Coordinates of C-alpha atoms and ligand atoms in Angstrom, one line a residue:
X53 CA 0.1 0.1 -0.2
X54 CA 1.4 3.2 -0.8
X55 CA 1.4 6.1 1.8
X56 CA 2.3 9.6 1.3
X57 CA 4.1 11.8 4.2
X58 CA 5.7 14.2 1.9
X59 CA 3.6 17.2 3.1
X60 CA 3.6 18.7 -0.7
X61 CA 2.1 15.7 -1.8
X62 CA -0.5 15.8 1.2
X63 CA -1.6 19.2 0.3
X64 CA -4.2 18.2 -2.7
X65 CA -6.0 16.1 0.0
X66 CA -6.5 19.1 2.4
X67 CA -9.9 20.4 1.0
X68 CA -12.5 20.0 -1.6
X69 CA -14.2 21.7 -4.4
X70 CA -15.8 24.1 -2.1
X71 CA -12.7 25.4 -0.9
X72 CA -14.4 26.5 1.8
X73 CA -13.2 24.0 4.2
X74 CA -9.1 23.6 4.2
X75 CA -7.3 21.3 6.9
X76 CA -4.0 22.7 8.4
X77 CA -1.3 21.1 6.7
X78 CA 0.7 20.6 9.8
X79 CA -2.3 18.2 11.6
X80 CA -2.6 15.7 8.7
X81 CA 0.3 13.3 8.9
X82 CA -0.1 10.7 6.4
X83 CA -2.1 9.8 3.4
X84 CA -3.1 6.0 3.2
X85 CA -3.9 4.6 -0.3
X86 CA -5.3 1.1 0.1
X87 CA -5.9 -1.6 -2.7
X88 CA -8.1 -4.0 -1.0
X89 CA -10.2 -4.7 1.9
X90 CA -7.1 -6.0 4.3
X91 CA -5.3 -2.5 3.2
X92 CA -8.0 -1.0 4.6
X93 CA -8.7 -3.0 7.6
X94 CA -5.3 -2.6 8.5
X95 CA -5.0 1.3 8.1
X96 CA -8.3 1.0 10.3
X97 CA -7.0 -1.3 13.3
X98 CA -3.8 0.8 13.8
X99 CA -5.9 4.4 13.8
X100 CA -8.3 2.6 16.3
X101 CA -5.5 1.3 18.9
X102 CA -3.6 4.6 18.4
X103 CA -6.8 7.0 18.8
X104 CA -5.6 8.5 15.4
X105 CA -8.5 10.5 13.3
X106 CA -9.2 9.3 9.9
X107 CA -10.9 11.1 7.0
X108 CA -12.2 9.0 3.9
X109 CA -10.9 10.9 0.4
X110 CA -12.8 10.5 -2.9
X111 CA -12.3 13.0 -5.7
X112 CA -12.6 15.6 -4.2
X113 CA -15.8 16.9 -5.8
X114 CA -17.9 17.4 -2.8
X115 CA -19.1 20.7 -2.3
X116 CA -19.4 20.7 1.6
X117 CA -16.1 20.1 3.1
X118 CA -16.9 16.7 3.8
X119 CA -13.4 15.2 2.7
X120 CA -11.6 17.8 4.1
X121 CA -9.2 16.4 7.2
X122 CA -10.1 19.4 9.6
X123 CA -9.7 17.0 12.6
X124 CA -6.0 16.3 11.8
X125 CA -4.9 12.5 11.8
X126 CA -5.1 10.6 8.6
X127 CA -6.4 10.5 5.4
X128 CA -7.4 7.2 3.6
X129 CA -7.8 8.2 0.1
X130 CA -9.8 5.5 -2.2
X131 CA -8.4 6.3 -5.6
X132 CA -6.4 2.8 -5.5
X133 CA -9.5 0.9 -4.5
X134 CA -10.3 -0.5 -8.0
X135 CA -10.8 -4.0 -8.2
X136 CA -13.0 -6.2 -6.4
X137 CA -13.3 -9.7 -5.7
X138 CA -15.2 -12.0 -8.3
X139 CA -18.2 -14.1 -6.4
X140 CA -18.4 -17.4 -8.5
X141 CA -20.5 -17.5 -11.5
X142 CA -20.0 -13.7 -12.0
X143 CA -18.4 -12.5 -15.0
X144 CA -15.0 -10.7 -14.8
X145 CA -14.3 -7.3 -16.6
X146 CA -11.0 -5.7 -16.4
X147 CA -9.7 -2.6 -18.2
X148 CA -6.5 -0.4 -18.0
X149 CA -7.2 3.2 -17.1
X150 CA -4.4 5.9 -16.4
X151 CA -4.9 5.5 -12.7
X152 CA -4.3 1.6 -13.0
X153 CA -6.1 -1.2 -13.7
X154 CA -9.9 -2.0 -12.7
X155 CA -11.6 -4.7 -12.2
X156 CA -15.3 -5.3 -11.6
X157 CA -18.1 -8.4 -11.9
X158 CA -21.4 -8.4 -13.2
X159 CA -23.9 -11.2 -12.0
X160 CA -25.0 -13.9 -14.2
X161 CA -28.6 -12.4 -14.9
X162 CA -26.9 -9.0 -15.4
X163 CA -28.6 -7.1 -13.0
X164 CA -26.3 -6.1 -11.0
X165 CA -22.6 -5.3 -10.5
X166 CA -20.1 -5.9 -7.9
X167 CA -17.5 -2.8 -8.0
X168 CA -14.6 -1.0 -5.7
X169 CA -15.3 2.2 -4.5
X170 CA -12.7 4.1 -6.2
X171 CA -14.2 3.7 -9.7
X172 CA -15.3 7.0 -10.8
X173 CA -19.0 7.2 -12.7
X174 CA -16.8 7.9 -15.8
X175 CA -14.9 4.7 -15.6
X176 CA -17.9 2.4 -14.7
X177 CA -20.0 3.7 -17.6
X178 CA -16.9 2.8 -19.7
X179 CA -16.7 -0.8 -18.7
X180 CA -20.0 -1.8 -18.1
X181 CA -21.1 -4.2 -20.7
X182 CA -22.8 -2.8 -23.7
X183 CA -26.6 -2.4 -23.4
X184 CA -26.1 -2.0 -19.4
X185 CA -25.9 1.0 -17.2
X186 CA -26.2 2.9 -13.9
X187 CA -29.0 5.0 -13.7
X188 CA -27.7 7.6 -10.8
X189 CA -26.1 10.2 -12.8
X190 CA -24.9 12.9 -10.7
X191 CA -23.6 15.8 -12.9
X192 CA -19.8 15.7 -11.9
X193 CA -19.0 12.2 -13.2
X194 CA -15.4 12.4 -12.3
X195 CA -17.0 11.6 -8.5
X196 CA -15.9 8.2 -7.1
X197 CA -18.9 5.7 -6.7
X198 CA -18.1 5.1 -3.0
X199 CA -18.3 8.9 -2.4
X200 CA -21.6 9.0 -4.5
X201 CA -23.1 6.0 -1.7
X202 CA -21.5 8.2 1.0
X203 CA -23.4 11.3 0.1
X204 CA -26.5 9.6 -1.7
X205 CA -25.8 11.4 -4.7
X206 CA -28.7 12.5 -7.1
X207 CA -29.0 13.9 -10.6
X208 CA -31.6 15.0 -13.1
X209 CA -32.5 11.5 -13.8
X210 CA -33.3 10.9 -10.1
X211 CA -36.8 12.1 -11.1
X212 CA -37.5 8.8 -12.7
X213 CA -34.9 6.3 -11.2
X214 CA -34.8 7.7 -7.8
X215 CA -31.5 8.7 -5.9
X216 CA -28.1 6.6 -5.3
X217 CA -30.1 4.6 -2.5
X218 CA -32.3 3.0 -4.8
X219 CA -29.6 1.3 -6.5
X220 CA -27.5 -0.3 -3.9
X221 CA -28.0 -3.7 -2.8
X222 CA -25.1 -4.6 -0.6
X223 CA -22.3 -3.0 0.9
X224 CA -18.8 -4.3 2.4
X225 CA -18.1 -2.0 5.2
X226 CA -14.9 -1.4 7.2
X227 CA -15.8 -0.5 10.8
X228 CA -13.8 1.6 12.7
X229 CA -12.4 -1.0 15.0
X230 CA -11.3 -2.5 11.1
X231 CA -13.8 -5.3 11.7
X232 CA -15.6 -6.3 8.4
X233 CA -19.2 -5.9 8.0
X234 CA -21.3 -7.4 4.9
X235 CA -24.7 -5.6 4.6
X236 CA -27.1 -7.1 2.0
X237 CA -30.6 -5.2 1.4
X238 CA -33.4 -6.9 3.2
X239 CA -31.1 -9.1 5.8
X240 CA -31.1 -6.5 9.0
X241 CA -33.9 -4.7 9.7
X242 CA -34.7 -2.4 12.8
X243 CA -36.4 -4.1 15.5
X244 CA -39.5 -2.7 17.2
X245 CA -37.6 -1.0 19.9
X246 CA -35.8 1.5 17.7
X247 CA -32.4 -0.6 17.3
X248 CA -29.9 -2.4 14.6
X249 CA -28.2 -5.4 15.5
X250 CA -25.9 -7.1 13.9
X251 CA -22.6 -9.0 14.1
X252 CA -19.6 -8.3 11.8
X253 CA -17.8 -11.1 9.9
X254 CA -15.5 -11.7 12.9
X255 CA -18.6 -12.0 15.3
X256 CA -18.8 -8.6 16.6
X257 CA -21.8 -7.6 17.9
X258 CA -23.5 -3.9 17.6
X259 CA -26.5 -2.3 18.4
X260 CA -27.2 1.2 16.8
X261 CA -30.3 3.3 18.0
X262 CA -31.7 4.6 14.8
X263 CA -32.4 8.2 15.2
X264 CA -36.5 9.0 15.9
X265 CA -36.7 12.4 13.6
X266 CA -39.1 12.1 10.8
X267 CA -37.4 12.1 7.4
X268 CA -38.8 14.8 5.1
X269 CA -40.8 13.6 2.0
X270 CA -38.6 14.4 -0.4
X271 CA -35.3 13.5 -2.2
X272 CA -32.9 14.1 0.8
X273 CA -29.1 13.8 1.4
X274 CA -29.4 15.5 5.0
X275 CA -28.5 13.4 8.3
X276 CA -28.4 9.8 8.6
X277 CA -31.3 8.0 7.0
X278 CA -33.7 6.8 9.8
X279 CA -37.4 5.4 9.8
X280 CA -39.0 2.9 12.1
X281 CA -37.7 -0.9 10.8
X282 CA -35.7 0.9 8.8
X283 CA -32.9 -1.7 6.6
X284 CA -29.3 -1.6 8.3
X285 CA -28.1 -1.0 4.6
X286 CA -29.9 2.6 4.7
X287 CA -28.2 3.7 7.6
X288 CA -25.1 3.3 6.1
X289 CA -26.0 4.9 2.5
X290 CA -26.1 8.8 2.9
X291 CA -23.6 8.3 6.2
X292 CA -21.2 10.9 4.4
X293 CA -18.4 8.5 6.1
X294 CA -19.3 8.8 9.7
X295 CA -20.1 5.4 10.4
X296 CA -17.7 3.4 8.4
X297 CA -15.7 3.3 5.4
X298 CA -17.4 1.2 2.0
X299 CA -14.7 -1.3 0.5
X300 CA -16.9 -3.1 -2.0
X301 CA -20.3 -2.1 -3.6
X302 CA -23.2 -4.2 -5.2
X303 CA -24.8 -1.8 -7.6
X304 CA -28.4 -2.7 -9.2
X305 CA -28.1 -2.2 -13.3
X306 CA -30.6 -1.1 -15.8
X307 CA -31.0 -2.3 -19.4
X308 CA -29.9 1.1 -21.5
X309 CA -32.5 3.2 -22.4
X310 CA -33.7 2.8 -26.4
X311 CA -33.3 5.9 -28.0
X312 CA -34.1 8.8 -25.4
X313 CA -34.9 12.1 -26.9
X314 CA -34.1 15.4 -25.0
X315 CA -35.8 18.7 -25.7
X316 CA -35.1 21.8 -24.2
X317 CA -37.9 24.8 -24.6
X318 CA -37.5 28.4 -24.1
X319 CA -40.2 30.7 -22.4
X320 CA -40.5 34.5 -22.6
X321 CA -41.5 34.6 -19.1
X322 CA -41.0 32.3 -15.8
X323 CA -44.7 31.9 -15.3
X324 CA -45.3 30.3 -18.5
X325 CA -42.1 27.7 -17.8
X326 CA -43.6 26.9 -14.7
X327 CA -47.1 26.3 -15.9
X328 CA -45.5 23.9 -18.5
X329 CA -44.0 21.9 -15.6
X330 CA -47.1 21.5 -14.2
X331 CA -48.3 20.3 -17.5
X332 CA -45.8 17.7 -18.0
X333 CA -46.3 16.4 -14.5
X334 CA -49.9 15.9 -15.4
X335 CA -49.3 13.7 -18.5
X336 CA -50.5 10.3 -17.8
X337 CA -48.3 8.5 -20.4
X338 CA -45.0 8.6 -18.8
X339 CA -41.7 8.4 -20.1
X340 CA -40.5 11.5 -18.7
X341 CA -36.7 10.9 -17.1
X342 CA -35.7 14.4 -16.3
X343 CA -37.1 17.8 -16.0
X344 CA -34.7 20.4 -15.4
X345 CA -35.2 24.3 -15.1
X346 CA -33.0 27.4 -16.2
X347 CA -34.0 30.7 -14.8
X348 CA -33.2 34.0 -17.1
X349 CA -29.9 34.6 -15.4
X350 CA -28.7 31.0 -16.0
X351 CA -29.3 31.5 -19.6
X352 CA -27.7 34.7 -19.7
X353 CA -24.7 33.3 -18.4
X354 CA -24.9 30.4 -20.9
X355 CA -25.2 32.9 -23.7
X356 CA -21.4 33.4 -23.3
X357 CA -21.0 29.9 -25.0
X358 CA -24.2 29.8 -27.1
X359 CA -24.8 32.4 -29.4
X360 CA -28.5 31.2 -30.3
X361 CA -29.6 31.8 -26.7
X362 CA -31.9 35.1 -27.4
X363 CA -32.1 37.9 -24.9
X364 CA -35.9 37.6 -24.6
X365 CA -35.6 33.7 -23.3
X366 CA -36.5 34.6 -19.6
X367 CA -36.5 30.3 -18.5
X368 CA -35.9 27.1 -20.2
X369 CA -36.9 23.9 -19.5
X370 CA -34.9 20.2 -20.3
X371 CA -36.6 17.4 -20.6
X372 CA -35.6 13.7 -21.3
X373 CA -38.4 11.5 -22.6
X374 CA -37.5 7.5 -23.2
X375 CA -37.6 6.3 -26.9
X376 CA -40.9 4.8 -27.0
X377 CA -43.1 7.1 -25.9
X378 CA -44.6 8.7 -28.9
X379 CA -47.9 9.8 -26.9
X380 CA -45.8 11.7 -24.5
X381 CA -44.0 13.5 -27.2
X382 CA -47.1 14.5 -28.9
X383 CA -48.7 15.6 -25.6
X384 CA -45.3 17.9 -25.1
X385 CA -45.7 19.5 -27.9
X386 CA -49.3 20.3 -27.2
X387 CA -47.9 22.0 -23.7
X388 CA -45.7 24.1 -25.8
X389 CA -48.1 25.5 -27.7
X390 CA -50.4 26.2 -24.8
X391 CA -47.5 27.8 -22.7
X392 CA -46.1 29.9 -25.6
X393 CA -42.4 28.2 -25.8
X394 CA -40.4 30.6 -27.9
X395 CA -38.3 28.0 -29.7
X396 CA -37.2 24.3 -29.0
X397 CA -34.4 22.1 -29.9
X398 CA -34.5 18.6 -29.8
X399 CA -32.3 15.7 -29.7
X400 CA -29.9 12.6 -28.0
X401 CA -29.6 13.7 -24.5
X402 CA -25.5 13.8 -25.1
X403 CA -25.7 16.7 -27.3
X404 CA -27.4 18.6 -24.3
X405 CA -25.1 17.5 -22.0
X406 CA -22.3 20.2 -22.7
X407 CA -25.6 22.8 -22.8
X408 CA -26.0 21.8 -19.2
X409 CA -22.7 21.5 -18.2
X410 CA -22.0 25.1 -19.4
X411 CA -23.7 26.9 -16.6
X412 CA -21.4 26.0 -13.8
X413 CA -18.3 26.4 -16.0
X414 CA -19.7 30.1 -17.3
X415 CA -20.5 30.8 -13.4
X416 CA -17.1 29.8 -12.2
X417 CA -15.5 31.9 -14.8
X418 CA -17.4 35.0 -14.1
X419 CA -16.7 34.5 -10.3
X420 CA -13.2 34.5 -11.1
X421 CA -13.2 37.5 -13.8
X422 CA -15.3 39.7 -11.1
X423 CA -13.5 38.4 -8.0
X424 CA -16.8 37.2 -6.3
X425 CA -18.0 34.7 -4.6
X426 CA -21.1 32.0 -4.7
X427 CA -23.1 30.6 -2.1
X428 CA -25.6 28.0 -3.4
X429 CA -28.5 26.3 -1.8
X430 CA -29.8 22.5 -2.3
X431 CA -33.4 22.8 -0.9
X432 CA -36.0 20.2 -2.4
X433 CA -39.8 20.7 -0.8
X434 CA -42.6 19.0 -1.3
X435 CA -44.6 19.4 -4.9
X436 CA -47.8 20.7 -3.0
X437 CA -45.3 23.6 -1.4
X438 CA -43.4 24.4 -4.4
X439 CA -45.2 27.1 -5.3
X440 CA -44.3 28.7 -2.1
X441 CA -40.5 27.7 -2.3
X442 CA -40.5 29.5 -5.9
X443 CA -42.3 32.6 -4.6
X444 CA -39.4 32.7 -1.7
X445 CA -36.6 32.4 -4.3
X446 CA -38.2 35.4 -6.2
X447 CA -38.7 37.6 -3.0
X448 CA -35.2 37.0 -1.9
X449 CA -33.4 37.4 -5.3
X450 CA -35.4 40.8 -5.4
X451 CA -34.1 41.5 -1.9
X452 CA -30.6 41.1 -2.9
X453 CA -30.9 43.2 -6.2
X454 CA -32.6 46.0 -3.9
X455 CA -30.1 45.8 -1.2
X456 CA -26.9 46.1 -3.6
X457 CA -28.3 47.6 -6.9
X458 CA -25.1 47.4 -8.9
X459 CA -24.4 46.2 -12.5
X460 CA -23.8 42.6 -13.0
X461 CA -25.2 39.1 -11.9
X462 CA -26.4 38.9 -8.1
X463 CA -28.0 35.1 -8.5
X464 CA -28.8 32.5 -10.5
X465 CA -31.7 29.5 -10.2
X466 CA -31.5 26.6 -11.6
X467 CA -31.7 22.5 -11.4
X468 CA -33.9 19.6 -11.0
X469 CA -37.1 21.2 -10.9
X470 CA -38.5 17.4 -11.5
X471 CA -37.9 16.8 -7.8
X472 CA -38.6 20.5 -6.7
X473 CA -35.3 20.8 -6.1
X474 CA -33.2 24.1 -7.6
X475 CA -30.1 25.6 -6.8
X476 CA -30.1 29.3 -6.1
X477 CA -26.6 30.7 -6.0
X478 CA -26.2 34.2 -4.7
X479 CA -23.4 35.5 -6.3
X480 CA -21.7 38.0 -3.9
X481 CA -18.8 40.6 -4.9
X482 CA -17.6 41.7 -1.3
X483 CA -17.9 40.7 2.1
X484 CA -20.9 43.0 2.8
X485 CA -22.9 41.2 0.2
X486 CA -21.8 37.7 1.2
X487 CA -22.8 38.7 4.7
X488 CA -26.3 39.5 3.2
X489 CA -26.6 36.8 1.0
X490 CA -26.0 34.4 4.1
X491 CA -28.6 35.7 6.2
X492 CA -30.8 35.2 2.9
X493 CA -29.8 31.8 3.0
X494 CA -30.6 31.2 6.5
X495 CA -34.0 32.6 5.3
X496 CA -34.5 30.4 2.5
X497 CA -33.3 27.2 4.5
X498 CA -36.0 28.1 7.2
X499 CA -38.6 28.3 4.6
X500 CA -37.7 25.0 3.0
X501 CA -37.8 23.2 6.4
X502 CA -41.0 24.8 7.2
X503 CA -42.7 23.5 4.3
X504 CA -41.5 19.9 4.9
X505 CA -38.3 19.9 2.9
X506 CA -35.0 19.7 3.0
X507 CA -31.9 21.5 3.6
X508 CA -30.0 19.2 1.1
X509 CA -31.2 16.9 -1.5
X510 CA -28.0 15.7 -2.8
X511 CA -24.9 17.3 -1.6
X512 CA -24.7 16.5 1.9
X513 CA -24.3 18.6 4.9
X514 CA -20.6 18.0 5.2
X515 CA -19.0 20.6 7.8
X516 CA -21.4 23.2 7.1
X517 CA -22.6 25.5 9.8
X518 CA -24.7 28.4 9.9
X519 CA -25.1 31.4 11.8
X520 CA -28.5 31.6 14.1
X521 CA -29.4 34.0 16.6
X522 CA -25.8 35.0 16.9
X523 CA -24.5 31.5 17.5
X524 CA -22.7 29.4 14.8
X525 CA -24.9 26.0 14.6
X526 CA -24.1 22.8 12.6
X527 CA -26.1 23.4 9.5
X528 CA -28.1 20.3 10.3
X529 CA -29.5 21.5 13.3
X530 CA -31.5 23.4 11.4
X531 CA -33.7 20.3 10.4
X532 CA -33.4 18.0 13.3
X533 CA -32.5 20.5 16.0
X534 CA -30.0 19.6 19.0
X535 CA -32.2 16.2 19.7
X536 CA -31.7 15.0 16.0
X537 CA -28.1 15.6 16.3
X538 CA -27.6 14.0 19.9
X539 CA -29.2 11.0 18.2
X540 CA -27.0 11.0 15.2
X541 CA -24.1 11.0 17.6
X542 CA -25.4 7.9 19.5
X543 CA -25.7 6.3 16.3
X544 CA -22.2 6.9 15.4
X545 CA -20.8 6.0 19.2
X546 CA -22.4 2.7 18.9
X547 CA -20.2 2.0 15.6
X548 CA -17.2 4.2 16.2
X549 CA -16.6 4.4 20.0
X550 CA -13.4 6.0 19.8
X551 CA -14.9 8.7 17.3
X552 CA -12.2 8.4 14.6
X553 CA -14.0 8.5 11.4
X554 CA -15.0 11.3 9.4
X555 CA -15.2 13.8 12.8
X556 CA -16.8 17.3 11.8
X557 CA -19.2 15.8 9.2
X558 CA -23.0 16.0 10.3
X559 CA -21.8 17.3 13.8
X560 CA -19.1 19.1 15.1
X561 CA -16.4 17.4 16.7
X562 CA -17.4 18.8 20.0
X563 CA -20.9 17.0 19.9
X564 CA -19.6 13.4 19.0
Ligands
LIG1080 C1 -19.8 20.8 -11.0 C2 -20.1 20.1 -9.8 C3 -21.6 19.2 -10.1 C4 -22.3 18.4 -9.4 N1 -23.3 17.7 -9.4 C5 -23.6 17.3 -8.4 C6 -24.8 16.7 -8.5 O1 -25.6 16.8 -9.6 N2 -25.3 15.8 -7.9 C7 -24.9 15.6 -6.6 O2 -25.3 14.6 -5.7 N3 -23.7 16.2 -6.7 C8 -23.3 16.7 -7.2 N4 -22.1 17.5 -7.0 C9 -21.2 16.9 -5.6 C10 -20.3 16.1 -5.8 O3 -19.7 15.8 -7.1 C11 -20.8 14.5 -4.9 O4 -20.8 15.0 -3.7 C12 -20.2 13.5 -5.2 O5 -20.6 12.3 -4.5 C13 -18.6 13.5 -4.4 O6 -17.7 12.7 -5.2 P1 -16.2 12.6 -4.7 O7 -15.6 11.4 -5.2 O8 -15.4 13.9 -5.4 O9 -16.2 12.4 -3.0 P2 -15.4 13.4 -2.1 O10 -15.8 15.1 -1.8 O11 -13.8 13.2 -2.0 O12 -16.2 12.8 -0.7 C14 -17.6 12.9 -0.2 C15 -17.7 12.2 0.7 O13 -17.8 10.9 0.5 C16 -16.9 10.5 1.5 N5 -16.2 9.2 1.1 C17 -15.6 9.0 0.0 N6 -15.6 7.4 -0.3 C18 -15.7 6.8 0.6 C19 -16.0 5.6 0.9 N7 -15.6 4.5 0.3 N8 -16.6 5.0 2.3 C20 -17.5 6.0 3.2 N9 -17.3 7.5 2.8 C21 -16.5 8.0 1.7 C22 -15.7 11.5 2.3 O14 -15.5 11.0 3.2 C23 -16.4 12.4 1.9 O15 -17.6 12.6 3.3 C24 -21.5 18.3 -8.1 C25 -19.9 18.7 -7.7 C26 -19.4 19.6 -8.6 C27 -18.4 20.5 -8.5

């Protein structure tokens, strides 16, 4: 196993894409790069014996500081965890990549694959046999699969396929003690007393109290999953690495979609675009895989790279429809007439990938040019309350602009409108603007919770905090309160009694 101890080589592991959290270099002694279950076990056994804190690292595309080793100690990077064991009768697929050789296994009935956590989504898509695919599709495809399980990541097609959680069949988890735990969906359920009880491979016995808070009835990546009679596997999915490290993952596969079609429709008013989305939701023929929203500010950003985006376009809706749904396509055409679509472009979904991805790219290049900073939300609310959330976004956007009446962009609103999950990104040009943006962010987060939604639908909460009545509190407190945080701490203590894993995620170090 490779071990990095040269400070210059440790430096890239200290932060993630958010750059909001960066661990001090002097606090991190080593980066371990395990290549299999046994390496991982030995790192964790030693860490546990020596009371050394460990932070697991994926590809670092997270936006919540969740892989930043703020607690010091060591980093366990999963980038070399690329080869899985092959169960009997499963098909073995091997391939060379610049980062090393990978090996995955596909089940005899081709409905499942067993993979190692260090594979990126790009790698997985490249090696899966023709005709098969893995539906979860977070936009950032350089993310590692292990991390997408740790954050319960999702993407535009979550509207149809559900989040990562729905596609995970089994996990091999290495616990803080170094013990191996194999968890298969359906095998261990919480008892009526609210505890999950199970044994590790070596016979170690654990019992974990399930938090009693109520999960929001929306796509969610905030906090530990908790429900009466819940499945043990769901406790680990979305746990942001605080309960154990995934060493192997069994995913479910789908047959590749036959000839899906994407269509982006442009509107002269935001209202028309929202009515169009409501119309899409009412269609009975099905087959709509994704519904994505771009406000007028998003389109203004994207205009830099796409001259066909005319100034009168004030909103756009991008949809993907399964190939064999002609009736749905006809109904979409009728909705286009009804809601005054100014223009629309259709084609294979791949053609529109660049269109979608050009938004974060142009926002980031704008920020660099204007020496500005972004503060982005990740809220989702139930469908019945979405109109109210939309009104809150509009009101907050106006308030921000009114308070700082300058030229240039103030915010951009876009995202997974199918799941009532939009990203409102404030663009702040100076510390005063950022301070005000933070106060508006809090207002929106509280609104999302009040409407029965979540403060994080796909990114997780990581090490985020928020200022509430003059106090800095863990971000998650907004949703589950102090009691909920204590319950998460109790679940963590049951699995990681020495509190060495991913300390600072979900809970501040002091609450662990
Ligand atoms: C431009 C851009 C677009 C994005 N779009 C989306 C999107 O559409 N949907 C979405 O959900 N997210 C999105 N993200 C966020 C990010 O890509 C996801 O959160 C992703 O899951 C992070 O993967 P990573 O490998 O980079 O993980 P990292 O940032 O390295 O780590 C994320 C977390 O996973 C934990 N972890 C990593 N590996 C393991 C393991 N084997 N066992 C246990 N814990 C582990 C880490 O400790 C950390 O807590 C986007 C990010 C960017 C920059």
